């Protein structure tokens, strides 16, 4: 969690994303994967390892599974 956000309407931010699973043709235009690859190429230490697919969605006890896929929203 980042405690000193520059976003005017919040004090802190948190990014829950740790991986993804490509689920539709729209995933070929994924901005997050391109950004992660760019940050890795410029030497950002948080992106040393290449992106990896998530193995499975977490259970209700482990947390919340988020999906930005339009296909997932329709199911």
mmCIF file with all atom_site columns, N, CA and C in Angstrom:
data_model
loop_
_atom_site.group_PDB
_atom_site.id
_atom_site.type_symbol
_atom_site.label_atom_id
_atom_site.label_alt_id
_atom_site.label_comp_id
_atom_site.label_asym_id
_atom_site.label_entity_id
_atom_site.label_seq_id
_atom_site.pdbx_PDB_ins_code
_atom_site.Cartn_x
_atom_site.Cartn_y
_atom_site.Cartn_z
_atom_site.occupancy
_atom_site.B_iso_or_equiv
_atom_site.pdbx_formal_charge
_atom_site.auth_seq_id
_atom_site.auth_comp_id
_atom_site.auth_asym_id
_atom_site.auth_atom_id
_atom_site.pdbx_PDB_model_num
ATOM 1   N N  . UNK A 1 1  ? 0.839   -1.172  0.000   1.00 0.00 ? 1  UNK A N  1
ATOM 2   C CA . UNK A 1 1  ? 0.000   0.000   0.000   1.00 0.00 ? 1  UNK A CA 1
ATOM 3   C C  . UNK A 1 1  ? 0.888   1.239   0.000   1.00 0.00 ? 1  UNK A C  1
ATOM 4   N N  . UNK A 1 2  ? 0.510   2.183   -0.780  1.00 0.00 ? 2  UNK A N  1
ATOM 5   C CA . UNK A 1 2  ? 1.269   3.434   -0.861  1.00 0.00 ? 2  UNK A CA 1
ATOM 6   C C  . UNK A 1 2  ? 0.554   4.485   -0.015  1.00 0.00 ? 2  UNK A C  1
ATOM 7   N N  . UNK A 1 3  ? 1.247   5.029   0.974   1.00 0.00 ? 3  UNK A N  1
ATOM 8   C CA . UNK A 1 3  ? 0.627   5.963   1.915   1.00 0.00 ? 3  UNK A CA 1
ATOM 9   C C  . UNK A 1 3  ? 0.677   7.422   1.486   1.00 0.00 ? 3  UNK A C  1
ATOM 10  N N  . UNK A 1 4  ? 1.414   7.747   0.469   1.00 0.00 ? 4  UNK A N  1
ATOM 11  C CA . UNK A 1 4  ? 1.548   9.154   0.079   1.00 0.00 ? 4  UNK A CA 1
ATOM 12  C C  . UNK A 1 4  ? 1.164   9.352   -1.386  1.00 0.00 ? 4  UNK A C  1
ATOM 13  N N  . UNK A 1 5  ? -0.103  9.207   -1.678  1.00 0.00 ? 5  UNK A N  1
ATOM 14  C CA . UNK A 1 5  ? -0.586  9.321   -3.047  1.00 0.00 ? 5  UNK A CA 1
ATOM 15  C C  . UNK A 1 5  ? -0.638  10.781  -3.498  1.00 0.00 ? 5  UNK A C  1
ATOM 16  N N  . UNK A 1 6  ? -0.355  11.011  -4.769  1.00 0.00 ? 6  UNK A N  1
ATOM 17  C CA . UNK A 1 6  ? -0.490  12.341  -5.355  1.00 0.00 ? 6  UNK A CA 1
ATOM 18  C C  . UNK A 1 6  ? -1.894  12.561  -5.916  1.00 0.00 ? 6  UNK A C  1
ATOM 19  N N  . UNK A 1 7  ? -2.747  11.557  -5.825  1.00 0.00 ? 7  UNK A N  1
ATOM 20  C CA . UNK A 1 7  ? -4.129  11.681  -6.298  1.00 0.00 ? 7  UNK A CA 1
ATOM 21  C C  . UNK A 1 7  ? -4.879  12.570  -5.320  1.00 0.00 ? 7  UNK A C  1
ATOM 22  N N  . UNK A 1 8  ? -5.499  13.627  -5.842  1.00 0.00 ? 8  UNK A N  1
ATOM 23  C CA . UNK A 1 8  ? -6.097  14.635  -4.957  1.00 0.00 ? 8  UNK A CA 1
ATOM 24  C C  . UNK A 1 8  ? -7.256  14.134  -4.111  1.00 0.00 ? 8  UNK A C  1
ATOM 25  N N  . UNK A 1 9  ? -7.948  13.094  -4.558  1.00 0.00 ? 9  UNK A N  1
ATOM 26  C CA . UNK A 1 9  ? -9.136  12.652  -3.829  1.00 0.00 ? 9  UNK A CA 1
ATOM 27  C C  . UNK A 1 9  ? -8.888  11.442  -2.928  1.00 0.00 ? 9  UNK A C  1
ATOM 28  N N  . UNK A 1 10 ? -7.625  11.077  -2.712  1.00 0.00 ? 10 UNK A N  1
ATOM 29  C CA . UNK A 1 10 ? -7.337  9.952   -1.822  1.00 0.00 ? 10 UNK A CA 1
ATOM 30  C C  . UNK A 1 10 ? -6.024  10.177  -1.069  1.00 0.00 ? 10 UNK A C  1
ATOM 31  N N  . UNK A 1 11 ? -5.882  9.497   0.039   1.00 0.00 ? 11 UNK A N  1
ATOM 32  C CA . UNK A 1 11 ? -4.650  9.588   0.822   1.00 0.00 ? 11 UNK A CA 1
ATOM 33  C C  . UNK A 1 11 ? -3.712  8.416   0.570   1.00 0.00 ? 11 UNK A C  1
ATOM 34  N N  . UNK A 1 12 ? -4.273  7.285   0.137   1.00 0.00 ? 12 UNK A N  1
ATOM 35  C CA . UNK A 1 12 ? -3.467  6.083   -0.053  1.00 0.00 ? 12 UNK A CA 1
ATOM 36  C C  . UNK A 1 12 ? -4.026  5.276   -1.217  1.00 0.00 ? 12 UNK A C  1
ATOM 37  N N  . UNK A 1 13 ? -3.173  4.454   -1.812  1.00 0.00 ? 13 UNK A N  1
ATOM 38  C CA . UNK A 1 13 ? -3.604  3.581   -2.902  1.00 0.00 ? 13 UNK A CA 1
ATOM 39  C C  . UNK A 1 13 ? -3.099  2.170   -2.655  1.00 0.00 ? 13 UNK A C  1
ATOM 40  N N  . UNK A 1 14 ? -3.752  1.218   -3.311  1.00 0.00 ? 14 UNK A N  1
ATOM 41  C CA . UNK A 1 14 ? -3.372  -0.182  -3.191  1.00 0.00 ? 14 UNK A CA 1
ATOM 42  C C  . UNK A 1 14 ? -3.678  -0.861  -4.515  1.00 0.00 ? 14 UNK A C  1
ATOM 43  N N  . UNK A 1 15 ? -2.742  -1.603  -5.059  1.00 0.00 ? 15 UNK A N  1
ATOM 44  C CA . UNK A 1 15 ? -2.931  -2.320  -6.308  1.00 0.00 ? 15 UNK A CA 1
ATOM 45  C C  . UNK A 1 15 ? -3.058  -3.804  -6.001  1.00 0.00 ? 15 UNK A C  1
ATOM 46  N N  . UNK A 1 16 ? -4.262  -4.389  -6.155  1.00 0.00 ? 16 UNK A N  1
ATOM 47  C CA . UNK A 1 16 ? -4.464  -5.793  -5.823  1.00 0.00 ? 16 UNK A CA 1
ATOM 48  C C  . UNK A 1 16 ? -4.018  -6.760  -6.908  1.00 0.00 ? 16 UNK A C  1
ATOM 49  N N  . UNK A 1 17 ? -3.564  -6.267  -8.041  1.00 0.00 ? 17 UNK A N  1
ATOM 50  C CA . UNK A 1 17 ? -3.252  -7.126  -9.176  1.00 0.00 ? 17 UNK A CA 1
ATOM 51  C C  . UNK A 1 17 ? -1.872  -7.756  -9.007  1.00 0.00 ? 17 UNK A C  1
ATOM 52  N N  . UNK A 1 18 ? -1.807  -9.087  -9.093  1.00 0.00 ? 18 UNK A N  1
ATOM 53  C CA . UNK A 1 18 ? -0.524  -9.786  -9.002  1.00 0.00 ? 18 UNK A CA 1
ATOM 54  C C  . UNK A 1 18 ? -0.289  -10.709 -10.183 1.00 0.00 ? 18 UNK A C  1
ATOM 55  N N  . UNK A 1 19 ? -1.223  -10.812 -11.066 1.00 0.00 ? 19 UNK A N  1
ATOM 56  C CA . UNK A 1 19 ? -1.102  -11.676 -12.231 1.00 0.00 ? 19 UNK A CA 1
ATOM 57  C C  . UNK A 1 19 ? -2.406  -11.651 -12.998 1.00 0.00 ? 19 UNK A C  1
ATOM 58  N N  . UNK A 1 20 ? -2.446  -12.305 -14.117 1.00 0.00 ? 20 UNK A N  1
ATOM 59  C CA . UNK A 1 20 ? -3.696  -12.344 -14.870 1.00 0.00 ? 20 UNK A CA 1
ATOM 60  C C  . UNK A 1 20 ? -3.758  -13.629 -15.688 1.00 0.00 ? 20 UNK A C  1
ATOM 61  N N  . UNK A 1 21 ? -4.948  -13.929 -16.137 1.00 0.00 ? 21 UNK A N  1
ATOM 62  C CA . UNK A 1 21 ? -5.184  -15.045 -17.037 1.00 0.00 ? 21 UNK A CA 1
ATOM 63  C C  . UNK A 1 21 ? -5.927  -14.489 -18.238 1.00 0.00 ? 21 UNK A C  1
ATOM 64  N N  . UNK A 1 22 ? -5.364  -14.660 -19.412 1.00 0.00 ? 22 UNK A N  1
ATOM 65  C CA . UNK A 1 22 ? -6.005  -14.134 -20.618 1.00 0.00 ? 22 UNK A CA 1
ATOM 66  C C  . UNK A 1 22 ? -7.254  -14.955 -20.910 1.00 0.00 ? 22 UNK A C  1
ATOM 67  N N  . UNK A 1 23 ? -8.398  -14.262 -20.989 1.00 0.00 ? 23 UNK A N  1
ATOM 68  C CA . UNK A 1 23 ? -9.673  -14.961 -21.126 1.00 0.00 ? 23 UNK A CA 1
ATOM 69  C C  . UNK A 1 23 ? -10.446 -14.588 -22.381 1.00 0.00 ? 23 UNK A C  1
ATOM 70  N N  . UNK A 1 24 ? -9.978  -13.623 -23.154 1.00 0.00 ? 24 UNK A N  1
ATOM 71  C CA . UNK A 1 24 ? -10.722 -13.235 -24.348 1.00 0.00 ? 24 UNK A CA 1
ATOM 72  C C  . UNK A 1 24 ? -9.771  -12.636 -25.379 1.00 0.00 ? 24 UNK A C  1
ATOM 73  N N  . UNK A 1 25 ? -10.231 -12.488 -26.614 1.00 0.00 ? 25 UNK A N  1
ATOM 74  C CA . UNK A 1 25 ? -9.401  -11.860 -27.644 1.00 0.00 ? 25 UNK A CA 1
ATOM 75  C C  . UNK A 1 25 ? -9.020  -10.420 -27.297 1.00 0.00 ? 25 UNK A C  1
ATOM 76  N N  . UNK A 1 26 ? -9.803  -9.766  -26.473 1.00 0.00 ? 26 UNK A N  1
ATOM 77  C CA . UNK A 1 26 ? -9.493  -8.388  -26.069 1.00 0.00 ? 26 UNK A CA 1
ATOM 78  C C  . UNK A 1 26 ? -8.190  -8.306  -25.285 1.00 0.00 ? 26 UNK A C  1
ATOM 79  N N  . UNK A 1 27 ? -7.770  -9.416  -24.698 1.00 0.00 ? 27 UNK A N  1
ATOM 80  C CA . UNK A 1 27 ? -6.547  -9.415  -23.892 1.00 0.00 ? 27 UNK A CA 1
ATOM 81  C C  . UNK A 1 27 ? -5.302  -9.115  -24.722 1.00 0.00 ? 27 UNK A C  1
ATOM 82  N N  . UNK A 1 28 ? -5.366  -9.260  -26.044 1.00 0.00 ? 28 UNK A N  1
ATOM 83  C CA . UNK A 1 28 ? -4.196  -8.959  -26.861 1.00 0.00 ? 28 UNK A CA 1
ATOM 84  C C  . UNK A 1 28 ? -3.882  -7.466  -26.852 1.00 0.00 ? 28 UNK A C  1
ATOM 85  N N  . UNK A 1 29 ? -4.812  -6.645  -26.387 1.00 0.00 ? 29 UNK A N  1
ATOM 86  C CA . UNK A 1 29 ? -4.601  -5.200  -26.303 1.00 0.00 ? 29 UNK A CA 1
ATOM 87  C C  . UNK A 1 29 ? -4.417  -4.747  -24.855 1.00 0.00 ? 29 UNK A C  1
ATOM 88  N N  . UNK A 1 30 ? -3.937  -5.612  -23.994 1.00 0.00 ? 30 UNK A N  1
ATOM 89  C CA . UNK A 1 30 ? -3.828  -5.334  -22.561 1.00 0.00 ? 30 UNK A CA 1
ATOM 90  C C  . UNK A 1 30 ? -2.789  -4.244  -22.282 1.00 0.00 ? 30 UNK A C  1
ATOM 91  N N  . UNK A 1 31 ? -3.239  -3.137  -21.699 1.00 0.00 ? 31 UNK A N  1
ATOM 92  C CA . UNK A 1 31 ? -2.315  -2.055  -21.368 1.00 0.00 ? 31 UNK A CA 1
ATOM 93  C C  . UNK A 1 31 ? -1.401  -2.444  -20.205 1.00 0.00 ? 31 UNK A C  1
ATOM 94  N N  . UNK A 1 32 ? -1.913  -3.222  -19.264 1.00 0.00 ? 32 UNK A N  1
ATOM 95  C CA . UNK A 1 32 ? -1.135  -3.558  -18.069 1.00 0.00 ? 32 UNK A CA 1
ATOM 96  C C  . UNK A 1 32 ? 0.070   -4.429  -18.422 1.00 0.00 ? 32 UNK A C  1
ATOM 97  N N  . UNK A 1 33 ? -0.110  -5.373  -19.327 1.00 0.00 ? 33 UNK A N  1
ATOM 98  C CA . UNK A 1 33 ? 1.012   -6.220  -19.723 1.00 0.00 ? 33 UNK A CA 1
ATOM 99  C C  . UNK A 1 33 ? 2.076   -5.399  -20.448 1.00 0.00 ? 33 UNK A C  1
ATOM 100 N N  . UNK A 1 34 ? 1.649   -4.515  -21.341 1.00 0.00 ? 34 UNK A N  1
ATOM 101 C CA . UNK A 1 34 ? 2.609   -3.657  -22.048 1.00 0.00 ? 34 UNK A CA 1
ATOM 102 C C  . UNK A 1 34 ? 3.366   -2.760  -21.072 1.00 0.00 ? 34 UNK A C  1
ATOM 103 N N  . UNK A 1 35 ? 2.645   -2.208  -20.094 1.00 0.00 ? 35 UNK A N  1
ATOM 104 C CA . UNK A 1 35 ? 3.286   -1.342  -19.108 1.00 0.00 ? 35 UNK A CA 1
ATOM 105 C C  . UNK A 1 35 ? 4.307   -2.121  -18.281 1.00 0.00 ? 35 UNK A C  1
ATOM 106 N N  . UNK A 1 36 ? 3.941   -3.319  -17.851 1.00 0.00 ? 36 UNK A N  1
ATOM 107 C CA . UNK A 1 36 ? 4.860   -4.135  -17.056 1.00 0.00 ? 36 UNK A CA 1
ATOM 108 C C  . UNK A 1 36 ? 6.120   -4.478  -17.854 1.00 0.00 ? 36 UNK A C  1
ATOM 109 N N  . UNK A 1 37 ? 5.955   -4.810  -19.133 1.00 0.00 ? 37 UNK A N  1
ATOM 110 C CA . UNK A 1 37 ? 7.118   -5.120  -19.971 1.00 0.00 ? 37 UNK A CA 1
ATOM 111 C C  . UNK A 1 37 ? 8.005   -3.891  -20.158 1.00 0.00 ? 37 UNK A C  1
ATOM 112 N N  . UNK A 1 38 ? 7.399   -2.716  -20.310 1.00 0.00 ? 38 UNK A N  1
ATOM 113 C CA . UNK A 1 38 ? 8.170   -1.483  -20.466 1.00 0.00 ? 38 UNK A CA 1
ATOM 114 C C  . UNK A 1 38 ? 8.946   -1.174  -19.188 1.00 0.00 ? 38 UNK A C  1
ATOM 115 N N  . UNK A 1 39 ? 8.278   -1.302  -18.041 1.00 0.00 ? 39 UNK A N  1
ATOM 116 C CA . UNK A 1 39 ? 8.947   -1.026  -16.769 1.00 0.00 ? 39 UNK A CA 1
ATOM 117 C C  . UNK A 1 39 ? 10.087  -2.014  -16.518 1.00 0.00 ? 39 UNK A C  1
ATOM 118 N N  . UNK A 1 40 ? 9.901   -3.258  -16.954 1.00 0.00 ? 40 UNK A N  1
ATOM 119 C CA . UNK A 1 40 ? 10.975  -4.247  -16.833 1.00 0.00 ? 40 UNK A CA 1
ATOM 120 C C  . UNK A 1 40 ? 12.160  -3.849  -17.710 1.00 0.00 ? 40 UNK A C  1
ATOM 121 N N  . UNK A 1 41 ? 11.875  -3.394  -18.934 1.00 0.00 ? 41 UNK A N  1
ATOM 122 C CA . UNK A 1 41 ? 12.937  -3.045  -19.881 1.00 0.00 ? 41 UNK A CA 1
ATOM 123 C C  . UNK A 1 41 ? 13.771  -1.857  -19.408 1.00 0.00 ? 41 UNK A C  1
ATOM 124 N N  . UNK A 1 42 ? 13.170  -0.924  -18.666 1.00 0.00 ? 42 UNK A N  1
ATOM 125 C CA . UNK A 1 42 ? 13.936  0.233   -18.203 1.00 0.00 ? 42 UNK A CA 1
ATOM 126 C C  . UNK A 1 42 ? 14.597  -0.014  -16.853 1.00 0.00 ? 42 UNK A C  1
ATOM 127 N N  . UNK A 1 43 ? 14.454  -1.246  -16.337 1.00 0.00 ? 43 UNK A N  1
ATOM 128 C CA . UNK A 1 43 ? 15.181  -1.626  -15.139 1.00 0.00 ? 43 UNK A CA 1
ATOM 129 C C  . UNK A 1 43 ? 14.468  -1.405  -13.819 1.00 0.00 ? 43 UNK A C  1
ATOM 130 N N  . UNK A 1 44 ? 13.171  -1.193  -13.835 1.00 0.00 ? 44 UNK A N  1
ATOM 131 C CA . UNK A 1 44 ? 12.439  -1.034  -12.577 1.00 0.00 ? 44 UNK A CA 1
ATOM 132 C C  . UNK A 1 44 ? 12.531  -2.345  -11.804 1.00 0.00 ? 44 UNK A C  1
ATOM 133 N N  . UNK A 1 45 ? 13.086  -2.333  -10.586 1.00 0.00 ? 45 UNK A N  1
ATOM 134 C CA . UNK A 1 45 ? 13.307  -3.582  -9.846  1.00 0.00 ? 45 UNK A CA 1
ATOM 135 C C  . UNK A 1 45 ? 12.028  -4.336  -9.488  1.00 0.00 ? 45 UNK A C  1
ATOM 136 N N  . UNK A 1 46 ? 10.895  -3.662  -9.417  1.00 0.00 ? 46 UNK A N  1
ATOM 137 C CA . UNK A 1 46 ? 9.643   -4.344  -9.086  1.00 0.00 ? 46 UNK A CA 1
ATOM 138 C C  . UNK A 1 46 ? 9.143   -5.210  -10.244 1.00 0.00 ? 46 UNK A C  1
ATOM 139 N N  . UNK A 1 47 ? 9.712   -5.015  -11.438 1.00 0.00 ? 47 UNK A N  1
ATOM 140 C CA . UNK A 1 47 ? 9.253   -5.748  -12.619 1.00 0.00 ? 47 UNK A CA 1
ATOM 141 C C  . UNK A 1 47 ? 10.368  -6.594  -13.217 1.00 0.00 ? 47 UNK A C  1
ATOM 142 N N  . UNK A 1 48 ? 11.300  -7.066  -12.385 1.00 0.00 ? 48 UNK A N  1
ATOM 143 C CA . UNK A 1 48 ? 12.417  -7.874  -12.879 1.00 0.00 ? 48 UNK A CA 1
ATOM 144 C C  . UNK A 1 48 ? 11.953  -9.154  -13.545 1.00 0.00 ? 48 UNK A C  1
ATOM 145 N N  . UNK A 1 49 ? 10.953  -9.787  -12.958 1.00 0.00 ? 49 UNK A N  1
ATOM 146 C CA . UNK A 1 49 ? 10.444  -11.037 -13.531 1.00 0.00 ? 49 UNK A CA 1
ATOM 147 C C  . UNK A 1 49 ? 9.387   -10.727 -14.584 1.00 0.00 ? 49 UNK A C  1
ATOM 148 N N  . UNK A 1 50 ? 9.300   -11.529 -15.639 1.00 0.00 ? 50 UNK A N  1
ATOM 149 C CA . UNK A 1 50 ? 8.269   -11.286 -16.659 1.00 0.00 ? 50 UNK A CA 1
ATOM 150 C C  . UNK A 1 50 ? 6.876   -11.538 -16.089 1.00 0.00 ? 50 UNK A C  1
ATOM 151 N N  . UNK A 1 51 ? 5.849   -10.946 -16.701 1.00 0.00 ? 51 UNK A N  1
ATOM 152 C CA . UNK A 1 51 ? 4.484   -11.196 -16.231 1.00 0.00 ? 51 UNK A CA 1
ATOM 153 C C  . UNK A 1 51 ? 4.168   -12.680 -16.286 1.00 0.00 ? 51 UNK A C  1
ATOM 154 N N  . UNK A 1 52 ? 3.411   -13.151 -15.340 1.00 0.00 ? 52 UNK A N  1
ATOM 155 C CA . UNK A 1 52 ? 3.037   -14.564 -15.327 1.00 0.00 ? 52 UNK A CA 1
ATOM 156 C C  . UNK A 1 52 ? 1.525   -14.667 -15.141 1.00 0.00 ? 52 UNK A C  1
ATOM 157 N N  . UNK A 1 53 ? 0.941   -15.683 -15.710 1.00 0.00 ? 53 UNK A N  1
ATOM 158 C CA . UNK A 1 53 ? -0.510  -15.854 -15.528 1.00 0.00 ? 53 UNK A CA 1
ATOM 159 C C  . UNK A 1 53 ? -0.818  -16.263 -14.096 1.00 0.00 ? 53 UNK A C  1
ATOM 160 N N  . UNK A 1 54 ? -1.975  -15.860 -13.625 1.00 0.00 ? 54 UNK A N  1
ATOM 161 C CA . UNK A 1 54 ? -2.383  -16.313 -12.297 1.00 0.00 ? 54 UNK A CA 1
ATOM 162 C C  . UNK A 1 54 ? -2.754  -17.786 -12.400 1.00 0.00 ? 54 UNK A C  1
ATOM 163 N N  . UNK A 1 55 ? -2.535  -18.536 -11.362 1.00 0.00 ? 55 UNK A N  1
ATOM 164 C CA . UNK A 1 55 ? -2.815  -19.968 -11.386 1.00 0.00 ? 55 UNK A CA 1
ATOM 165 C C  . UNK A 1 55 ? -4.293  -20.261 -11.190 1.00 0.00 ? 55 UNK A C  1
ATOM 166 N N  . UNK A 1 56 ? -4.938  -19.500 -10.357 1.00 0.00 ? 56 UNK A N  1
ATOM 167 C CA . UNK A 1 56 ? -6.365  -19.687 -10.116 1.00 0.00 ? 56 UNK A CA 1
ATOM 168 C C  . UNK A 1 56 ? -6.892  -18.486 -9.357  1.00 0.00 ? 56 UNK A C  1
ATOM 169 N N  . UNK A 1 57 ? -8.196  -18.296 -9.422  1.00 0.00 ? 57 UNK A N  1
ATOM 170 C CA . UNK A 1 57 ? -8.815  -17.206 -8.672  1.00 0.00 ? 57 UNK A CA 1
ATOM 171 C C  . UNK A 1 57 ? -8.782  -17.551 -7.193  1.00 0.00 ? 57 UNK A C  1
ATOM 172 N N  . UNK A 1 58 ? -8.575  -16.559 -6.337  1.00 0.00 ? 58 UNK A N  1
ATOM 173 C CA . UNK A 1 58 ? -8.561  -16.851 -4.907  1.00 0.00 ? 58 UNK A CA 1
ATOM 174 C C  . UNK A 1 58 ? -9.941  -17.254 -4.410  1.00 0.00 ? 58 UNK A C  1
ATOM 175 N N  . UNK A 1 59 ? -9.967  -18.047 -3.364  1.00 0.00 ? 59 UNK A N  1
ATOM 176 C CA . UNK A 1 59 ? -11.250 -18.406 -2.761  1.00 0.00 ? 59 UNK A CA 1
ATOM 177 C C  . UNK A 1 59 ? -11.761 -17.218 -1.964  1.00 0.00 ? 59 UNK A C  1
ATOM 178 N N  . UNK A 1 60 ? -13.001 -17.284 -1.521  1.00 0.00 ? 60 UNK A N  1
ATOM 179 C CA . UNK A 1 60 ? -13.573 -16.197 -0.729  1.00 0.00 ? 60 UNK A CA 1
ATOM 180 C C  . UNK A 1 60 ? -12.758 -15.939 0.529   1.00 0.00 ? 60 UNK A C  1
ATOM 181 N N  . UNK A 1 61 ? -12.137 -16.978 1.073   1.00 0.00 ? 61 UNK A N  1
ATOM 182 C CA . UNK A 1 61 ? -11.334 -16.799 2.283   1.00 0.00 ? 61 UNK A CA 1
ATOM 183 C C  . UNK A 1 61 ? -10.025 -16.096 1.999   1.00 0.00 ? 61 UNK A C  1
ATOM 184 N N  . UNK A 1 62 ? -9.529  -16.188 0.772   1.00 0.00 ? 62 UNK A N  1
ATOM 185 C CA . UNK A 1 62 ? -8.231  -15.614 0.439   1.00 0.00 ? 62 UNK A CA 1
ATOM 186 C C  . UNK A 1 62 ? -8.320  -14.169 -0.026  1.00 0.00 ? 62 UNK A C  1
ATOM 187 N N  . UNK A 1 63 ? -9.484  -13.720 -0.442  1.00 0.00 ? 63 UNK A N  1
ATOM 188 C CA . UNK A 1 63 ? -9.595  -12.348 -0.918  1.00 0.00 ? 63 UNK A CA 1
ATOM 189 C C  . UNK A 1 63 ? -10.624 -12.218 -2.007  1.00 0.00 ? 63 UNK A C  1
ATOM 190 N N  . UNK A 1 64 ? -10.475 -11.206 -2.797  1.00 0.00 ? 64 UNK A N  1
ATOM 191 C CA . UNK A 1 64 ? -11.438 -10.873 -3.837  1.00 0.00 ? 64 UNK A CA 1
ATOM 192 C C  . UNK A 1 64 ? -10.794 -11.105 -5.194  1.00 0.00 ? 64 UNK A C  1
ATOM 193 N N  . UNK A 1 65 ? -11.513 -11.751 -6.093  1.00 0.00 ? 65 UNK A N  1
ATOM 194 C CA . UNK A 1 65 ? -11.037 -11.932 -7.459  1.00 0.00 ? 65 UNK A CA 1
ATOM 195 C C  . UNK A 1 65 ? -11.642 -10.831 -8.315  1.00 0.00 ? 65 UNK A C  1
ATOM 196 N N  . UNK A 1 66 ? -10.802 -10.049 -8.969  1.00 0.00 ? 66 UNK A N  1
ATOM 197 C CA . UNK A 1 66 ? -11.271 -8.970  -9.815  1.00 0.00 ? 66 UNK A CA 1
ATOM 198 C C  . UNK A 1 66 ? -11.093 -9.366  -11.267 1.00 0.00 ? 66 UNK A C  1
ATOM 199 N N  . UNK A 1 67 ? -12.031 -8.967  -12.103 1.00 0.00 ? 67 UNK A N  1
ATOM 200 C CA . UNK A 1 67 ? -11.899 -9.238  -13.524 1.00 0.00 ? 67 UNK A CA 1
ATOM 201 C C  . UNK A 1 67 ? -12.237 -7.987  -14.297 1.00 0.00 ? 67 UNK A C  1
ATOM 202 N N  . UNK A 1 68 ? -11.390 -7.651  -15.265 1.00 0.00 ? 68 UNK A N  1
ATOM 203 C CA . UNK A 1 68 ? -11.658 -6.520  -16.132 1.00 0.00 ? 68 UNK A CA 1
ATOM 204 C C  . UNK A 1 68 ? -12.081 -7.017  -17.512 1.00 0.00 ? 68 UNK A C  1
ATOM 205 N N  . UNK A 1 69 ? -12.365 -8.294  -17.625 1.00 0.00 ? 69 UNK A N  1
ATOM 206 C CA . UNK A 1 69 ? -12.755 -8.888  -18.894 1.00 0.00 ? 69 UNK A CA 1
ATOM 207 C C  . UNK A 1 69 ? -14.228 -8.648  -19.163 1.00 0.00 ? 69 UNK A C  1
ATOM 208 N N  . UNK A 1 70 ? -14.557 -8.229  -20.380 1.00 0.00 ? 70 UNK A N  1
ATOM 209 C CA . UNK A 1 70 ? -15.967 -8.043  -20.725 1.00 0.00 ? 70 UNK A CA 1
ATOM 210 C C  . UNK A 1 70 ? -16.689 -9.384  -20.738 1.00 0.00 ? 70 UNK A C  1
ATOM 211 N N  . UNK A 1 71 ? -15.979 -10.458 -21.076 1.00 0.00 ? 71 UNK A N  1
ATOM 212 C CA . UNK A 1 71 ? -16.595 -11.783 -21.072 1.00 0.00 ? 71 UNK A CA 1
ATOM 213 C C  . UNK A 1 71 ? -16.999 -12.185 -19.658 1.00 0.00 ? 71 UNK A C  1
ATOM 214 N N  . UNK A 1 72 ? -16.144 -11.916 -18.692 1.00 0.00 ? 72 UNK A N  1
ATOM 215 C CA . UNK A 1 72 ? -16.455 -12.271 -17.311 1.00 0.00 ? 72 UNK A CA 1
ATOM 216 C C  . UNK A 1 72 ? -17.655 -11.487 -16.802 1.00 0.00 ? 72 UNK A C  1
ATOM 217 N N  . UNK A 1 73 ? -17.820 -10.262 -17.276 1.00 0.00 ? 73 UNK A N  1
ATOM 218 C CA . UNK A 1 73 ? -18.947 -9.447  -16.823 1.00 0.00 ? 73 UNK A CA 1
ATOM 219 C C  . UNK A 1 73 ? -20.270 -9.990  -17.341 1.00 0.00 ? 73 UNK A C  1
ATOM 220 N N  . UNK A 1 74 ? -20.229 -10.741 -18.423 1.00 0.00 ? 74 UNK A N  1
ATOM 221 C CA . UNK A 1 74 ? -21.458 -11.267 -19.013 1.00 0.00 ? 74 UNK A CA 1
ATOM 222 C C  . UNK A 1 74 ? -21.871 -12.599 -18.425 1.00 0.00 ? 74 UNK A C  1
ATOM 223 N N  . UNK A 1 75 ? -21.019 -13.226 -17.639 1.00 0.00 ? 75 UNK A N  1
ATOM 224 C CA . UNK A 1 75 ? -21.347 -14.540 -17.096 1.00 0.00 ? 75 UNK A CA 1
ATOM 225 C C  . UNK A 1 75 ? -21.899 -14.448 -15.701 1.00 0.00 ? 75 UNK A C  1
#
